[in-house]
XYZ file of N, CA and C in Angstrom:
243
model
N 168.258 137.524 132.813
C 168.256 138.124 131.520
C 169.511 137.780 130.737
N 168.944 137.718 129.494
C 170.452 138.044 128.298
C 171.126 138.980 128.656
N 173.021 138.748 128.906
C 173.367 139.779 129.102
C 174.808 140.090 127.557
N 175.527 140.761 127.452
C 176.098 141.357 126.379
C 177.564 142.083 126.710
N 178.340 141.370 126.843
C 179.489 141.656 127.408
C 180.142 142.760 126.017
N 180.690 143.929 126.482
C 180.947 144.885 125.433
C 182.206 144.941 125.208
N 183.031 143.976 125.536
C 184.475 143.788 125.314
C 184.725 142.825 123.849
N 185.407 142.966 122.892
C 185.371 141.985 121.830
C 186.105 141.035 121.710
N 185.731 139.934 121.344
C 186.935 139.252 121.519
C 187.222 138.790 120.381
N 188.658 139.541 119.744
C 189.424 139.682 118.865
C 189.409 137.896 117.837
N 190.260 136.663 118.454
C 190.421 135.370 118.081
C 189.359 135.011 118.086
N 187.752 135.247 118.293
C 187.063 134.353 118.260
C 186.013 134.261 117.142
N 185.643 132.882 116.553
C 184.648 133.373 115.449
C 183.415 134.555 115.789
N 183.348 135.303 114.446
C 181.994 136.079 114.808
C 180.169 135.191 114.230
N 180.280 134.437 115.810
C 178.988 133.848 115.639
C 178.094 134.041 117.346
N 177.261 133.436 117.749
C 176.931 133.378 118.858
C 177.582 132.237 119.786
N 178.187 132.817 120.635
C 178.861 131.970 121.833
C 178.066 131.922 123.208
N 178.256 130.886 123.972
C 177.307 130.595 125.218
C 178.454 129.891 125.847
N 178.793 130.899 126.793
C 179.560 130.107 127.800
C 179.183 130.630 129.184
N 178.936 129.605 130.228
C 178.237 130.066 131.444
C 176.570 130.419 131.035
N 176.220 131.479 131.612
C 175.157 132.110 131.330
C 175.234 133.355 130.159
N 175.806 134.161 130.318
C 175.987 134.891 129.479
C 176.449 135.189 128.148
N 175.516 135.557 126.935
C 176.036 135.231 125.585
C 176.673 136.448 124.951
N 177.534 136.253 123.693
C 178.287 137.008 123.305
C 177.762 137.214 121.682
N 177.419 138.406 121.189
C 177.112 138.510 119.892
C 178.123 139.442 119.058
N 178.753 138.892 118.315
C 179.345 140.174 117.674
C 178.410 140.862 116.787
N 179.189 142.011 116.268
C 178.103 143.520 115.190
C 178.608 142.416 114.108
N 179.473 141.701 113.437
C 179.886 141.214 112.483
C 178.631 140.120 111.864
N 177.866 139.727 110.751
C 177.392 138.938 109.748
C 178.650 137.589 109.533
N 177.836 136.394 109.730
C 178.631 135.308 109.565
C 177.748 134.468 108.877
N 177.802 134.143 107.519
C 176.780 133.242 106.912
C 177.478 131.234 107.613
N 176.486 130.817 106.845
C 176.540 129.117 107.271
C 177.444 128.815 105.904
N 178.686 128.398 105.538
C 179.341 127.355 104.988
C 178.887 126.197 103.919
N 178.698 125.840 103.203
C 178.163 124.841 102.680
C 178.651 123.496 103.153
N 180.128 123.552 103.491
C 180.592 122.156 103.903
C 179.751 122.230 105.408
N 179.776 123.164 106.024
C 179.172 123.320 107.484
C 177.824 122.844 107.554
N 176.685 123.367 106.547
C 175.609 122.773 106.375
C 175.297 121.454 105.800
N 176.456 120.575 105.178
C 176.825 119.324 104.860
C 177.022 118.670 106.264
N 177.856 119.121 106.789
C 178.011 118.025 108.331
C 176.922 118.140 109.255
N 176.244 119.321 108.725
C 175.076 119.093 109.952
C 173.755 118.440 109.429
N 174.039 117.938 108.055
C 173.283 117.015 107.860
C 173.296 115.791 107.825
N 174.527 115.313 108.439
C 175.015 114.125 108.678
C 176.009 113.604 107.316
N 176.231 114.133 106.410
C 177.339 114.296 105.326
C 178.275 113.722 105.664
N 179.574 113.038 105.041
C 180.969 113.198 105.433
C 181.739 113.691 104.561
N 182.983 114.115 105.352
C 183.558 115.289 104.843
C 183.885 114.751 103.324
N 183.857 113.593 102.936
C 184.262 113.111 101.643
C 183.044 113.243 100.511
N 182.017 113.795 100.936
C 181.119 114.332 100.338
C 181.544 115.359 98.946
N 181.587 114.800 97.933
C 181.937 115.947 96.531
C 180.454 116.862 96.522
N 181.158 117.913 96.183
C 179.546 118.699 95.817
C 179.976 119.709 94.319
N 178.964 119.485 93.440
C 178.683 119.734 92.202
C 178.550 120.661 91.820
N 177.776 121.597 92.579
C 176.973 122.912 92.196
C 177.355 123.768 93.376
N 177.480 124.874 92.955
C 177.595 125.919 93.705
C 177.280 126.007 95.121
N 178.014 126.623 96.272
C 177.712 127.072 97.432
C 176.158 127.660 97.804
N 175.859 128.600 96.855
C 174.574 129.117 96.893
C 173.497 127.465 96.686
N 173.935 126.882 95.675
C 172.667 125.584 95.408
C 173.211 124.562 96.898
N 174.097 124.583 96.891
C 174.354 123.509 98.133
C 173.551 123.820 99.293
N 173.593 125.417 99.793
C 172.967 125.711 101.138
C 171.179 125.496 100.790
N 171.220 125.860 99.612
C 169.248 125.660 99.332
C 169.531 124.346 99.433
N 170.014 123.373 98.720
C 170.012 122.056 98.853
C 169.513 121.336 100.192
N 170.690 121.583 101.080
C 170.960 121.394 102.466
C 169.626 121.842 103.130
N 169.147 123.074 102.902
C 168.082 123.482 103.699
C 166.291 122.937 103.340
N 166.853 122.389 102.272
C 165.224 121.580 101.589
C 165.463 120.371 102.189
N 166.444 119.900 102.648
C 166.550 118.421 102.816
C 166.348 117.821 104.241
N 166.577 116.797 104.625
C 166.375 116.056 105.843
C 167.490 115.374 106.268
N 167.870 115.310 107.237
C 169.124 114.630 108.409
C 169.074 112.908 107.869
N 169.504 111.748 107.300
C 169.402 110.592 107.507
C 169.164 109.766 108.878
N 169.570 110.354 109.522
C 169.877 110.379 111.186
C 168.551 110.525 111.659
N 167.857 111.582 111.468
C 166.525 112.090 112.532
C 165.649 111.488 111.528
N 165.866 111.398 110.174
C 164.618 110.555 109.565
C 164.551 108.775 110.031
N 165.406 108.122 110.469
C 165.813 106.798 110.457
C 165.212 107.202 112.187
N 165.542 107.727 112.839
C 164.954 107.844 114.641
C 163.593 107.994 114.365
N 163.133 108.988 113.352
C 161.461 108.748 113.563
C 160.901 107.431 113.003
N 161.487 106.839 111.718
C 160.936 105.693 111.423
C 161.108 104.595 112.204
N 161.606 104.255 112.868
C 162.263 103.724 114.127
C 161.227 103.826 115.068
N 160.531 105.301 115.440
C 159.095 105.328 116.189
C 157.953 105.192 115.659
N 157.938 105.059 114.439
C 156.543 104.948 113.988
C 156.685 103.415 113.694
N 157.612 102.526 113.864
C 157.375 101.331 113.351
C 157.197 100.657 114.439
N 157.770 100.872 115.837
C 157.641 100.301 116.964
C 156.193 100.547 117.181
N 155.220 102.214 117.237
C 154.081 102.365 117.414
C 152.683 101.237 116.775
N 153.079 101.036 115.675
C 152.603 100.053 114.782
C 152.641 98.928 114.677
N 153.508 98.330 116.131
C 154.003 97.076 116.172
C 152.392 96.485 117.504
């Protein structure tokens, strides 16, 4: 089972941690970053952005990885070969 260690730990971000088996949740709300949702779309950090944090994360979340779109076309072109 999930277990929930009830000790807090003060230095650490409040997000979900996995170390070993057992995970750690804080009571604390931690939204996603816009630069954060930029690198996980394969972005670099030299990425300017225009519009607001709020339009960046909708942005980010309508969009697609360059990375995982280029790996699937990559399989559908070999399939077709």
């Amino acid at each position: 089972g999930v277990k929930f260690p009830g000790h807090p730990m003060k230095d650490k971000s409040p997000c979900l941690l996995a170390y070993c088996s057992p995970f750690y949740l804080t009571g604390k709300r931690r939204s996603m970053h816009a630069r954060e949702a930029l690198r996980l779309q394969g972005f670099p950090d030299t990425f300017q952005q225009v519009v607001s944090d709020k339009q960046m994360l909708q942005q980010c979340g309508n969009s697609m990885s360059v990375g995982v779109l280029a790996h699937l076309l990559r399989g559908v072109l070999l399939c077709l070969r």
